[in-house]
CSV table of C-alpha atoms in Angstrom, one decimal:
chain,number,residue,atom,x,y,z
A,1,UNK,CA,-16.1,4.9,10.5
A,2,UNK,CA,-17.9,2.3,8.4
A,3,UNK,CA,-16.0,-0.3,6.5
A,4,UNK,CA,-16.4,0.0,2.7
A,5,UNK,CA,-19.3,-1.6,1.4
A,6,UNK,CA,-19.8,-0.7,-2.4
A,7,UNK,CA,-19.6,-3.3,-4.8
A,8,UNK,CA,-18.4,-3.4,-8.1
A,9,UNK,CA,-22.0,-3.6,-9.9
A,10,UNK,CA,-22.9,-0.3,-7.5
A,11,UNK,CA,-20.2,1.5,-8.7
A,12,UNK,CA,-21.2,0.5,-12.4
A,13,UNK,CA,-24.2,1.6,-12.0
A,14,UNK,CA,-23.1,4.9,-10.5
A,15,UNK,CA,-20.9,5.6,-13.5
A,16,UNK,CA,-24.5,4.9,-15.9
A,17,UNK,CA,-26.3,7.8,-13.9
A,18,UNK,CA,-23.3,10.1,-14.4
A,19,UNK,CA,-23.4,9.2,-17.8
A,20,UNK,CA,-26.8,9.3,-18.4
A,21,UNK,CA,-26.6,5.7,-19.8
A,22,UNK,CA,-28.6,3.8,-17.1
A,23,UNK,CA,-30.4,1.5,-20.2
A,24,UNK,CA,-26.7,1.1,-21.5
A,25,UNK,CA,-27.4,2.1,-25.5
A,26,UNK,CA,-24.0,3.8,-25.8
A,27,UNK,CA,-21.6,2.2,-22.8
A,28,UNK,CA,-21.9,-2.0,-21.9
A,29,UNK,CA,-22.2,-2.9,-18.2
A,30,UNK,CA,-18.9,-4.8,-19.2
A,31,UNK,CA,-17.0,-1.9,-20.2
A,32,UNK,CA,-18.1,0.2,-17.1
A,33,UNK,CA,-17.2,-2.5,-15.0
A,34,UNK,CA,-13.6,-2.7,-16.9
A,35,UNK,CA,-13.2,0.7,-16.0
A,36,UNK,CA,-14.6,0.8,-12.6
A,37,UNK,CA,-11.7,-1.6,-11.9
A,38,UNK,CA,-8.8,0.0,-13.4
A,39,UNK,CA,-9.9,3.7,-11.8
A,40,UNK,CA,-10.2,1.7,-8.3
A,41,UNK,CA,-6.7,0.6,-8.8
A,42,UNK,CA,-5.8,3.9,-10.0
A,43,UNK,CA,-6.6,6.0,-7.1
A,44,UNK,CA,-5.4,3.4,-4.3
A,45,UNK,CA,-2.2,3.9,-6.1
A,46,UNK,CA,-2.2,7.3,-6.4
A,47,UNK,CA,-3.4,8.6,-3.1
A,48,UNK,CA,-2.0,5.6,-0.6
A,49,UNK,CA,-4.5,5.7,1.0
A,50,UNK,CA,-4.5,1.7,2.5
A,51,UNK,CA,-1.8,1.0,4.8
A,52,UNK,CA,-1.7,-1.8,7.0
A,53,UNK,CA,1.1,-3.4,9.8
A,54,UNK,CA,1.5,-7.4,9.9
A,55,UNK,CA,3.1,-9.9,11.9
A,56,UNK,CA,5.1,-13.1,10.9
A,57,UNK,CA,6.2,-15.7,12.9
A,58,UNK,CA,10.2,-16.4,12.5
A,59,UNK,CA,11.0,-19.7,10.9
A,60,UNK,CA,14.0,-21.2,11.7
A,61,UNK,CA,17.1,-21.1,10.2
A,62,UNK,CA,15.1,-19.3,7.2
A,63,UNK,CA,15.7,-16.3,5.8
A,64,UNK,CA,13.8,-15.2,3.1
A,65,UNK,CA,10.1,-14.7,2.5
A,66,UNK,CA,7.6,-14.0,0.1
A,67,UNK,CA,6.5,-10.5,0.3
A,68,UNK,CA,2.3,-10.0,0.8
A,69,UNK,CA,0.2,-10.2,-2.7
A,70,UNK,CA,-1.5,-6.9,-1.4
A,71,UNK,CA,1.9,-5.0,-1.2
A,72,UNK,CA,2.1,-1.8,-3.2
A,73,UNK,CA,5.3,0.0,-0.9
A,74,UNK,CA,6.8,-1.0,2.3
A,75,UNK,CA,6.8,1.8,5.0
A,76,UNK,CA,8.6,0.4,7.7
A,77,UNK,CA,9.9,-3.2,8.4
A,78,UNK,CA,11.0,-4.5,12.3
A,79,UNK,CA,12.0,-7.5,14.2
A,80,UNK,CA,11.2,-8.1,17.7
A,81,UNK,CA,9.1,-4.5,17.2
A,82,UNK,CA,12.4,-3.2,16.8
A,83,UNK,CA,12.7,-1.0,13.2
A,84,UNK,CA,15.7,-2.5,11.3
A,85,UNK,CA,17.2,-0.7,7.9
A,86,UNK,CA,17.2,-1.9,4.3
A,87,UNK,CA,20.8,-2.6,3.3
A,88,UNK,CA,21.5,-3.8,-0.1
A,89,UNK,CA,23.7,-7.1,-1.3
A,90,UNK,CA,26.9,-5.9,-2.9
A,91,UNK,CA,27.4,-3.4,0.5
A,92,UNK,CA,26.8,-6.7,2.5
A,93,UNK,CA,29.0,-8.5,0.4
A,94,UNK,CA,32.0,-6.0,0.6
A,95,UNK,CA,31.1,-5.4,4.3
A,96,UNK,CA,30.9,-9.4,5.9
A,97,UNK,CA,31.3,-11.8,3.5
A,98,UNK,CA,29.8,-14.6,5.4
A,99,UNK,CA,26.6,-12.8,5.9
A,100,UNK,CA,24.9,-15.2,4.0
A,101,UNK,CA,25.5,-17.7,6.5
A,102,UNK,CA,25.2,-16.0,9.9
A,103,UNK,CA,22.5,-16.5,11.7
A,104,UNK,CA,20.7,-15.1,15.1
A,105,UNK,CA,19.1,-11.5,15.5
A,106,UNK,CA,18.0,-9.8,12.3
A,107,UNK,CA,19.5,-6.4,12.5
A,108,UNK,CA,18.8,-5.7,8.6
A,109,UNK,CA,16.5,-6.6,5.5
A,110,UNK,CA,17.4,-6.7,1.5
A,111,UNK,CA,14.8,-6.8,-1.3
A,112,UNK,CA,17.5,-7.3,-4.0
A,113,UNK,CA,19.5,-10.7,-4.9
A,114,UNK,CA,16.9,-13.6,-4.1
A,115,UNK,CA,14.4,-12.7,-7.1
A,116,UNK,CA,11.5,-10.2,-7.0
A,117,UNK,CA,8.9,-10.5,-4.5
A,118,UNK,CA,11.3,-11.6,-1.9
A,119,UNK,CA,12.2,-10.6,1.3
A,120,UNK,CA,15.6,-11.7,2.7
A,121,UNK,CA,16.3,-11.4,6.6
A,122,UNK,CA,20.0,-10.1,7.9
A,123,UNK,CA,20.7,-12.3,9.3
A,124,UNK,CA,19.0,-15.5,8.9
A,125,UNK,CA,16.6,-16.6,12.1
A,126,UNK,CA,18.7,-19.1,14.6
A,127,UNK,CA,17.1,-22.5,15.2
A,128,UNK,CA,15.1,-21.2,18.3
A,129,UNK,CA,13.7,-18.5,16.8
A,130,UNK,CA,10.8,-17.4,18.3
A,131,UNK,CA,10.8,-13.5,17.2
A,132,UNK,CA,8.1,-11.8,15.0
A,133,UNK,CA,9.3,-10.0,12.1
A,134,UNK,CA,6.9,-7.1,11.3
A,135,UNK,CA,5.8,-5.3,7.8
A,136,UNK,CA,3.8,-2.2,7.3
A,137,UNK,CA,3.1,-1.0,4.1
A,138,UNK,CA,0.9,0.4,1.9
A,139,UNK,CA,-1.5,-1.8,0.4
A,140,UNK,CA,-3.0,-1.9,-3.2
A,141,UNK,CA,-6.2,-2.1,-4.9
A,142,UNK,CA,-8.0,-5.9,-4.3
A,143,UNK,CA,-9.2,-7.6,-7.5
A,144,UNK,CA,-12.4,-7.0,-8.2
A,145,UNK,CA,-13.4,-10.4,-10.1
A,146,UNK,CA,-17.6,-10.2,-9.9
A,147,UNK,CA,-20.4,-7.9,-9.4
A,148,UNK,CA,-20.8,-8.4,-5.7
A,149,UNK,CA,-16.6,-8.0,-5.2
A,150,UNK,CA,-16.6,-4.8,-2.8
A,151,UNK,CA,-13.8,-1.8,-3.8
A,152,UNK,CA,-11.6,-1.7,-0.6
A,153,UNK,CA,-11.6,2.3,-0.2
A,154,UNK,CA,-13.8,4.2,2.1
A,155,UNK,CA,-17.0,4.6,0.3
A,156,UNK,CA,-16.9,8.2,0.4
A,157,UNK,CA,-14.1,7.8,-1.9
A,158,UNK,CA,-15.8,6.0,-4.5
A,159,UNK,CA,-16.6,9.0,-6.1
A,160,UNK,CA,-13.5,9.6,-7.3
A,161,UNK,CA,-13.7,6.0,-8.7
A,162,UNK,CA,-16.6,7.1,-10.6
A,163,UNK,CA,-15.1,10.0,-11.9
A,164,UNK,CA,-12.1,8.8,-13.6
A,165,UNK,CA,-14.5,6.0,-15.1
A,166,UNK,CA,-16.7,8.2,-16.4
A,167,UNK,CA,-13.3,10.1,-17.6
A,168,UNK,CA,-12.3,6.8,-19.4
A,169,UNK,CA,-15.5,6.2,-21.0
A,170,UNK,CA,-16.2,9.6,-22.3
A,171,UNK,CA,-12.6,9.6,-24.1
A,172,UNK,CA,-13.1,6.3,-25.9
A,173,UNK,CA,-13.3,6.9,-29.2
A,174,UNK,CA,-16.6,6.8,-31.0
A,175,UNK,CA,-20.4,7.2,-30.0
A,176,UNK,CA,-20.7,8.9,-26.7
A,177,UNK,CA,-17.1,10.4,-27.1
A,178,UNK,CA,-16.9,14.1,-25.4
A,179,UNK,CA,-13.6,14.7,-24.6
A,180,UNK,CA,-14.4,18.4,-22.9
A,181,UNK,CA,-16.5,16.3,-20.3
A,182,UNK,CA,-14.1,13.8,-19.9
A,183,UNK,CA,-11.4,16.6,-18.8
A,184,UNK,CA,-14.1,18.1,-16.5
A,185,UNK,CA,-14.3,14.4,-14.9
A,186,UNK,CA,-10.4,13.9,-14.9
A,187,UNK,CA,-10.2,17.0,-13.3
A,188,UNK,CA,-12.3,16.5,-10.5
A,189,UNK,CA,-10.4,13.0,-9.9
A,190,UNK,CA,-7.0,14.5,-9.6
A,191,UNK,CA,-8.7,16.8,-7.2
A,192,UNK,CA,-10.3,14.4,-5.2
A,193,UNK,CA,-6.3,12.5,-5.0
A,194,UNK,CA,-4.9,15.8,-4.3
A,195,UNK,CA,-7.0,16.4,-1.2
A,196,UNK,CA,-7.1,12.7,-0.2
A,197,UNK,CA,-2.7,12.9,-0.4
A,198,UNK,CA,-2.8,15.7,1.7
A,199,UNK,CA,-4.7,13.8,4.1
A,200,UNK,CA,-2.6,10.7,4.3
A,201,UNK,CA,0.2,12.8,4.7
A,202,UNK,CA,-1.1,15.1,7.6
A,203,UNK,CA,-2.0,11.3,9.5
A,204,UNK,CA,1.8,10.2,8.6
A,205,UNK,CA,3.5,13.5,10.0
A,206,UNK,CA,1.6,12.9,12.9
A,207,UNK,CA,2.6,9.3,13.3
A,208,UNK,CA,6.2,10.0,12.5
A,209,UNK,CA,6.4,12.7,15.2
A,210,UNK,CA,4.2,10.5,17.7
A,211,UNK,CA,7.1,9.0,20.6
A,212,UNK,CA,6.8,5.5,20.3
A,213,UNK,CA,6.0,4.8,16.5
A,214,UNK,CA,7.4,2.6,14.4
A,215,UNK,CA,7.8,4.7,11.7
A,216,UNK,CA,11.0,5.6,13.5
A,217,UNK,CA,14.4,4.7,11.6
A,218,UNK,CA,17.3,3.0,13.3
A,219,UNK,CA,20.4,5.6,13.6
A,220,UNK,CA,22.7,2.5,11.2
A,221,UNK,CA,22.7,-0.6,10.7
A,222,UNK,CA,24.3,-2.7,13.4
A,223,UNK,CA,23.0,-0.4,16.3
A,224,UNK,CA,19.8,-1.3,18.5
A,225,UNK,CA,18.5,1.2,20.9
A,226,UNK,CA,17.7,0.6,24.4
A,227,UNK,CA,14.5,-1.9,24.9
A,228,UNK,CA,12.0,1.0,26.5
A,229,UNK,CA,14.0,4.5,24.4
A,230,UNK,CA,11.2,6.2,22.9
A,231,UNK,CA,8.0,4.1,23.9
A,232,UNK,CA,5.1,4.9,26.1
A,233,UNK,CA,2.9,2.7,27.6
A,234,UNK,CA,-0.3,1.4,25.9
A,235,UNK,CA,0.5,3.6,22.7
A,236,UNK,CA,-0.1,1.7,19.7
A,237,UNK,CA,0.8,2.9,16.0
């Protein structure tokens, strides 16, 4: 599958043929652009369609991190490949009140209490720490900040982009306004994330029912299965 390779000023220009505004009397190449941008950030966070899986390096006797600028919603996190639960403060407070200060094998993560956009380990990574700690998530929309900036969706997918542009444009208010076509273009884009949903879900049924991905959840917190339960050789998520 090719990687995506339309740019910003394409997609711009795409919307101007829809609109029948390719000499850009009625709609500015700035404005299409504008909305180009916000419809690209639209349908990655609508459909989910970006997901990746990252490794960090455990620094020692440090337990927080800053979560990825890309980040739109974590799917799974692990340690050691291992997939640890989310556990929030106040039940780790009530449960081991020197948490905070424990360290050696993370068995746990917490999003709340250090501030947002941080990620806090439980516990926090001994001095020899040598163990990755693993996120996969969906990721959102990149910025696009210039004409040559390339939307990171397929490009089949662009068209979708296009369409909720063109739905934007045509509902602004004044010259060029049609709001009958601008519901014919909004519909088509909720059509387009309705089929592209269904697909992301069909690949993430079969990945959760896959032996041997991640996607797998930890029975509770505290308990680690057996190093090989549930893996297969050379099967990679």
């Amino acid at each position: 599958m090719s990687a995506p390779s339309t740019t910003l000023l394409q997609a711009a220009t795409l919307v101007a043929a829809k609109l029948m505004d390719s000499q850009g009397r009625v709609w500015t190449s700035t404005e299409l652009k504008v909305w180009v941008s916000r419809a690209h950030g639209m349908f990655v966070s609508d459909t989910r369609c970006l997901w990746t899986a990252n490794e960090y390096n455990d620094v020692a006797n440090t337990g927080t991190m800053a979560v990825p600028s890309d980040l739109l919603k974590l799917t799974a996190v692990t340690w050691d490949y291992y997939p640890i639960p989310k556990v929030r403060m106040v039940d780790m407070v009530r449960r081991e009140p020197n948490w905070l200060t424990k360290t050696g094998a993370v068995e746990a993560f917490m999003v709340d209490g250090d501030g947002a956009g941080t990620i806090r380990k439980v516990y926090t990574p001994a001095a020899n720490a040598t163990n990755k700690f693993g996120l996969e998530y969906y990721q959102a929309a990149n910025s696009l900040t210039g004409d040559s900036s390339v939307l990171n969706i397929l490009d089949w997918m662009v068209k979708y982009v296009v369409y909720y542009a063109c739905f934007m444009a045509l509902s602004r208010e004044g010259e060029g306004q049609d709001l009958l076509l601008a519901a014919h273009y909004n519909s088509r884009y909720k059509k387009g994330v309705k089929m592209v949903k269904d697909m992301v879900s069909a690949v993430n049924a079969y990945l959760m029912t896959t032996v041997g991905s991640s996607s797998q959840t930890m029975p509770s917190f505290g308990y680690r299965l057996p190093p090989n339960y549930g893996r297969v050789e050379g099967r990679r998520r």
